[in-house]
């Protein structure tokens, strides 16, 4: 297993590609722009039929590699991978079938330095195209308009502005997206299919790791030398923004450290 390391001076926006109002600085590491999907989006009816067919063909517990292969065969050039950079297992699984695949990272402006370091390491060492998806407003602009620490007063609105809406825009050019959602992570995720229809984004949603346990995830990382966020080894099995994530005690729900003190359990991108 290869934990990523990061200097304390890591700052948002250092890898190349970005989706949002800000452009990467000249000379930044990684690609400077994200190539648009090579095929136009097919009609919604056709995409929905593909989702239904994929669910039938793959069933409930097909191997992740088989799910990745199905995704790449059916969505050549129109598949995106979403990654929170808790680890790079999902990008690794998909990139074995689709080298250079777009990996979307929601750069909220509130991430742990370790998370940004993991992103940078993935961009530098893996055969993927890491794309920073940034909100319409910087943290400073949002605070000027809505006041400081919106995350502490209204985390749902903060997540909507800094995660949900930017992702909605970023996914517009794709036909399908792959996520690292796993069924064991939370009660809200126990019914996660391998392939389903994303009604919100009107596209196919693919969850190759859905049947995996945390132990299986970490075993894969160890076997293949896949990057893992150092915070995972420091009591953070589920990693979000630094402002809204705490360590989890042994035996606690892996996602209990997210939005602690609030009834909120999801940021909204998987609802």
Tab-separated table of C-alpha atoms in Angstrom:
chain	number	residue	atom	x	y	z
A	1	UNK	CA	0.000	0.000	0.000
A	2	UNK	CA	1.418	3.397	-0.916
A	3	UNK	CA	0.277	6.306	1.251
A	4	UNK	CA	0.575	9.678	-0.407
A	5	UNK	CA	2.657	12.355	1.225
A	6	UNK	CA	2.238	16.090	1.014
A	7	UNK	CA	4.046	19.198	2.192
A	8	UNK	CA	2.119	21.449	4.546
A	9	UNK	CA	2.224	24.208	1.941
A	10	UNK	CA	0.025	22.354	-0.554
A	11	UNK	CA	-2.659	24.662	-1.934
A	12	UNK	CA	-5.770	24.091	-4.082
A	13	UNK	CA	-5.551	24.161	-7.845
A	14	UNK	CA	-2.015	22.951	-8.384
A	15	UNK	CA	-2.701	20.057	-10.750
A	16	UNK	CA	-3.551	21.093	-14.257
A	17	UNK	CA	-7.046	20.603	-15.571
A	18	UNK	CA	-9.880	22.589	-14.051
A	19	UNK	CA	-13.590	22.901	-14.632
A	20	UNK	CA	-14.822	26.203	-13.299
A	21	UNK	CA	-14.116	29.916	-13.560
A	22	UNK	CA	-10.441	29.698	-12.610
A	23	UNK	CA	-7.769	28.393	-14.984
A	24	UNK	CA	-4.573	26.639	-13.956
A	25	UNK	CA	-1.473	28.781	-13.855
A	26	UNK	CA	1.058	28.334	-16.668
A	27	UNK	CA	3.581	25.683	-15.720
A	28	UNK	CA	1.290	23.943	-13.228
A	29	UNK	CA	1.820	20.201	-12.982
A	30	UNK	CA	-0.434	18.016	-15.107
A	31	UNK	CA	-2.595	18.726	-18.169
A	32	UNK	CA	-3.797	22.296	-18.568
A	33	UNK	CA	-7.251	21.542	-19.941
A	34	UNK	CA	-9.669	18.659	-20.124
A	35	UNK	CA	-10.441	17.334	-23.590
A	36	UNK	CA	-14.204	17.178	-24.163
A	37	UNK	CA	-15.773	13.742	-24.580
A	38	UNK	CA	-15.108	12.418	-28.061
A	39	UNK	CA	-18.733	11.473	-28.740
A	40	UNK	CA	-21.930	13.506	-28.352
A	41	UNK	CA	-24.366	12.383	-25.696
A	42	UNK	CA	-26.849	9.797	-26.900
A	43	UNK	CA	-30.585	10.222	-26.210
A	44	UNK	CA	-31.710	9.735	-22.630
A	45	UNK	CA	-33.898	6.792	-23.637
A	46	UNK	CA	-30.889	4.987	-25.089
A	47	UNK	CA	-28.756	5.691	-22.026
A	48	UNK	CA	-31.483	4.490	-19.694
A	49	UNK	CA	-31.787	1.263	-21.696
A	50	UNK	CA	-28.025	0.785	-21.419
A	51	UNK	CA	-28.248	1.185	-17.637
A	52	UNK	CA	-31.008	-1.408	-17.423
A	53	UNK	CA	-29.086	-3.816	-19.643
A	54	UNK	CA	-25.908	-3.350	-17.620
A	55	UNK	CA	-27.759	-4.052	-14.378
A	56	UNK	CA	-29.121	-7.283	-15.842
A	57	UNK	CA	-25.813	-8.420	-17.313
A	58	UNK	CA	-23.665	-7.650	-14.274
A	59	UNK	CA	-26.106	-8.559	-11.539
A	60	UNK	CA	-25.513	-7.516	-7.938
A	61	UNK	CA	-21.924	-8.570	-7.205
A	62	UNK	CA	-19.885	-8.787	-10.420
A	63	UNK	CA	-16.114	-8.222	-10.034
A	64	UNK	CA	-15.053	-4.584	-10.189
A	65	UNK	CA	-12.857	-5.287	-13.203
A	66	UNK	CA	-15.847	-6.689	-15.102
A	67	UNK	CA	-17.911	-3.626	-14.234
A	68	UNK	CA	-15.088	-1.333	-15.378
A	69	UNK	CA	-14.749	-3.258	-18.628
A	70	UNK	CA	-18.497	-2.982	-19.289
A	71	UNK	CA	-18.398	0.761	-18.558
A	72	UNK	CA	-15.495	1.448	-20.901
A	73	UNK	CA	-16.940	-0.690	-23.707
A	74	UNK	CA	-20.306	1.058	-23.547
A	75	UNK	CA	-19.116	4.626	-22.919
A	76	UNK	CA	-15.877	5.122	-24.851
A	77	UNK	CA	-14.769	8.714	-24.383
A	78	UNK	CA	-17.887	9.679	-22.413
A	79	UNK	CA	-17.089	8.169	-19.006
A	80	UNK	CA	-15.914	10.202	-16.003
A	81	UNK	CA	-14.606	8.928	-12.679
A	82	UNK	CA	-15.421	10.816	-9.470
A	83	UNK	CA	-12.773	10.577	-6.763
A	84	UNK	CA	-12.600	12.213	-3.321
A	85	UNK	CA	-8.908	11.245	-3.015
A	86	UNK	CA	-9.361	9.176	0.125
A	87	UNK	CA	-7.608	6.620	-2.062
A	88	UNK	CA	-6.997	6.037	-5.767
A	89	UNK	CA	-8.446	2.526	-6.013
A	90	UNK	CA	-11.371	3.450	-8.282
A	91	UNK	CA	-9.220	5.483	-10.725
A	92	UNK	CA	-6.788	2.565	-10.812
A	93	UNK	CA	-9.521	0.011	-11.556
A	94	UNK	CA	-11.018	2.122	-14.353
A	95	UNK	CA	-7.704	3.220	-15.850
A	96	UNK	CA	-6.689	-0.407	-16.389
A	97	UNK	CA	-9.430	-0.486	-19.027
A	98	UNK	CA	-9.361	3.206	-20.037
A	99	UNK	CA	-5.910	4.814	-19.736
A	100	UNK	CA	-6.130	8.596	-19.473
A	101	UNK	CA	-9.716	8.576	-18.210
A	102	UNK	CA	-10.982	11.858	-16.716
A	103	UNK	CA	-10.946	11.785	-12.904
A	104	UNK	CA	-13.094	14.553	-11.410
A	105	UNK	CA	-12.002	15.987	-8.059
A	106	UNK	CA	-14.304	18.426	-6.257
A	107	UNK	CA	-11.887	21.116	-5.117
A	108	UNK	CA	-14.073	22.772	-2.481
A	109	UNK	CA	-11.406	25.063	-1.024
A	110	UNK	CA	-11.739	23.366	2.381
A	111	UNK	CA	-9.735	20.164	1.890
A	112	UNK	CA	-7.072	18.736	4.189
A	113	UNK	CA	-3.532	19.290	2.885
A	114	UNK	CA	-3.180	15.500	2.794
A	115	UNK	CA	-6.119	15.236	0.398
A	116	UNK	CA	-4.629	17.811	-1.945
A	117	UNK	CA	-1.317	16.003	-1.739
A	118	UNK	CA	-2.991	12.740	-2.694
A	119	UNK	CA	-4.626	14.467	-5.656
A	120	UNK	CA	-1.285	15.832	-6.808
A	121	UNK	CA	0.372	12.426	-6.446
A	122	UNK	CA	-2.396	10.725	-8.427
A	123	UNK	CA	-2.082	13.321	-11.196
A	124	UNK	CA	1.689	12.870	-11.304
A	125	UNK	CA	1.932	9.083	-11.133
A	126	UNK	CA	-1.204	7.498	-12.611
A	127	UNK	CA	-2.378	7.200	-16.209
A	128	UNK	CA	-5.427	9.394	-15.630
A	129	UNK	CA	-6.420	13.001	-16.311
A	130	UNK	CA	-7.201	14.636	-12.968
A	131	UNK	CA	-9.703	17.464	-13.422
A	132	UNK	CA	-10.319	19.942	-10.593
A	133	UNK	CA	-14.000	20.809	-10.421
A	134	UNK	CA	-14.214	24.189	-8.693
A	135	UNK	CA	-17.198	26.186	-7.387
A	136	UNK	CA	-18.364	29.365	-9.068
A	137	UNK	CA	-17.191	31.380	-6.043
A	138	UNK	CA	-13.956	31.180	-4.096
A	139	UNK	CA	-14.207	30.650	-0.337
A	140	UNK	CA	-13.531	34.369	0.185
A	141	UNK	CA	-16.243	35.374	-2.289
A	142	UNK	CA	-18.753	33.034	-0.696
A	143	UNK	CA	-17.957	34.353	2.785
A	144	UNK	CA	-18.327	37.928	1.598
A	145	UNK	CA	-21.766	37.139	0.237
A	146	UNK	CA	-23.083	34.680	2.853
A	147	UNK	CA	-20.909	35.242	5.909
A	148	UNK	CA	-18.062	33.282	7.436
A	149	UNK	CA	-18.196	29.569	8.200
A	150	UNK	CA	-21.299	28.685	6.238
A	151	UNK	CA	-20.293	25.034	6.728
A	152	UNK	CA	-20.918	25.413	10.481
A	153	UNK	CA	-24.259	27.213	10.135
A	154	UNK	CA	-25.781	25.568	7.093
A	155	UNK	CA	-23.723	22.609	5.868
A	156	UNK	CA	-26.376	21.575	3.351
A	157	UNK	CA	-26.122	24.900	1.518
A	158	UNK	CA	-22.332	24.838	1.718
A	159	UNK	CA	-22.220	21.365	0.154
A	160	UNK	CA	-24.685	22.417	-2.521
A	161	UNK	CA	-22.595	25.423	-3.525
A	162	UNK	CA	-19.172	23.805	-3.308
A	163	UNK	CA	-19.914	20.218	-4.373
A	164	UNK	CA	-23.334	19.503	-5.822
A	165	UNK	CA	-23.744	22.403	-8.266
A	166	UNK	CA	-20.140	22.288	-9.583
A	167	UNK	CA	-20.429	18.536	-10.171
A	168	UNK	CA	-23.750	18.990	-11.957
A	169	UNK	CA	-22.037	21.323	-14.427
A	170	UNK	CA	-18.965	19.126	-14.810
A	171	UNK	CA	-20.965	16.001	-15.641
A	172	UNK	CA	-22.896	17.710	-18.416
A	173	UNK	CA	-20.648	16.485	-21.219
A	174	UNK	CA	-20.507	12.839	-20.152
A	175	UNK	CA	-22.908	9.930	-20.561
A	176	UNK	CA	-21.827	7.964	-17.489
A	177	UNK	CA	-19.890	8.444	-14.295
A	178	UNK	CA	-18.202	5.951	-11.994
A	179	UNK	CA	-18.131	6.442	-8.228
A	180	UNK	CA	-16.427	4.707	-5.321
A	181	UNK	CA	-19.620	4.315	-3.263
A	182	UNK	CA	-19.629	1.094	-1.233
A	183	UNK	CA	-22.685	-0.513	0.351
A	184	UNK	CA	-21.122	-1.034	3.756
A	185	UNK	CA	-20.260	2.647	4.213
A	186	UNK	CA	-23.647	3.779	5.522
A	187	UNK	CA	-27.298	2.698	5.831
A	188	UNK	CA	-28.135	5.095	2.987
A	189	UNK	CA	-25.861	3.104	0.648
A	190	UNK	CA	-26.794	-0.521	1.354
A	191	UNK	CA	-28.881	-0.851	-1.831
A	192	UNK	CA	-26.274	0.679	-4.167
A	193	UNK	CA	-26.357	-1.130	-7.544
A	194	UNK	CA	-23.355	-1.816	-9.742
A	195	UNK	CA	-25.084	0.012	-12.586
A	196	UNK	CA	-28.099	2.281	-12.283
A	197	UNK	CA	-29.861	5.278	-13.723
A	198	UNK	CA	-28.969	8.638	-12.221
A	199	UNK	CA	-32.223	10.539	-12.409
A	200	UNK	CA	-30.687	13.765	-11.145
A	201	UNK	CA	-28.024	13.972	-13.844
A	202	UNK	CA	-29.932	12.022	-16.509
A	203	UNK	CA	-27.009	9.690	-17.075
A	204	UNK	CA	-25.724	6.240	-16.165
A	205	UNK	CA	-24.138	5.824	-12.742
A	206	UNK	CA	-21.651	3.007	-12.218
A	207	UNK	CA	-20.415	1.801	-8.823
A	208	UNK	CA	-17.768	-0.890	-9.443
A	209	UNK	CA	-16.720	-1.111	-5.776
A	210	UNK	CA	-20.234	-1.305	-4.318
A	211	UNK	CA	-19.888	-4.858	-2.913
A	212	UNK	CA	-16.437	-4.292	-1.426
A	213	UNK	CA	-15.606	-4.084	2.250
A	214	UNK	CA	-13.024	-1.648	3.577
A	215	UNK	CA	-10.689	-4.611	4.050
A	216	UNK	CA	-11.042	-5.562	0.378
A	217	UNK	CA	-10.398	-1.970	-0.656
A	218	UNK	CA	-7.214	-1.757	1.382
A	219	UNK	CA	-6.073	-5.201	0.228
A	220	UNK	CA	-6.423	-4.075	-3.392
A	221	UNK	CA	-4.409	-0.942	-2.614
A	222	UNK	CA	-1.681	-3.037	-1.016
A	223	UNK	CA	-1.560	-5.592	-3.824
A	224	UNK	CA	-1.395	-2.999	-6.610
A	225	UNK	CA	0.609	-0.285	-4.850
A	226	UNK	CA	-2.263	2.185	-5.133
A	227	UNK	CA	-2.025	5.567	-3.425
A	228	UNK	CA	-3.943	5.994	-0.167
A	229	UNK	CA	-4.560	9.281	1.650
A	230	UNK	CA	-2.369	9.332	4.812
A	231	UNK	CA	-5.418	10.376	6.852
A	232	UNK	CA	-6.885	6.895	6.380
A	233	UNK	CA	-4.140	5.612	8.694
A	234	UNK	CA	-4.873	8.369	11.205
A	235	UNK	CA	-8.476	7.519	12.037
A	236	UNK	CA	-10.270	9.006	9.017
A	237	UNK	CA	-11.913	6.120	7.089
A	238	UNK	CA	-14.185	8.626	5.312
A	239	UNK	CA	-12.642	11.925	4.279
A	240	UNK	CA	-14.425	15.113	3.274
A	241	UNK	CA	-13.654	18.760	3.903
A	242	UNK	CA	-11.351	19.483	6.840
A	243	UNK	CA	-13.996	21.754	8.354
A	244	UNK	CA	-16.593	18.969	8.529
A	245	UNK	CA	-14.610	15.772	9.136
A	246	UNK	CA	-13.316	14.338	12.416
A	247	UNK	CA	-11.517	11.165	13.403
A	248	UNK	CA	-13.613	8.050	13.941
A	249	UNK	CA	-13.161	5.922	17.054
A	250	UNK	CA	-12.629	2.155	16.646
A	251	UNK	CA	-15.970	0.431	16.107
A	252	UNK	CA	-17.803	3.590	15.026
A	253	UNK	CA	-19.640	3.878	11.700
A	254	UNK	CA	-16.962	4.776	9.117
A	255	UNK	CA	-18.950	7.863	8.069
A	256	UNK	CA	-19.767	9.016	11.614
A	257	UNK	CA	-16.925	11.504	11.383
A	258	UNK	CA	-18.663	13.397	8.576
A	259	UNK	CA	-20.759	16.415	9.645
A	260	UNK	CA	-20.526	15.356	13.290
A	261	UNK	CA	-23.181	17.105	15.361
A	262	UNK	CA	-25.572	17.431	12.425
A	263	UNK	CA	-28.265	15.076	11.165
A	264	UNK	CA	-26.656	15.368	7.728
A	265	UNK	CA	-25.139	12.106	6.406
A	266	UNK	CA	-24.642	12.831	2.686
A	267	UNK	CA	-23.256	15.858	0.850
A	268	UNK	CA	-25.945	15.478	-1.803
A	269	UNK	CA	-24.046	14.278	-4.846
A	270	UNK	CA	-25.283	10.701	-4.385
A	271	UNK	CA	-28.909	11.535	-3.601
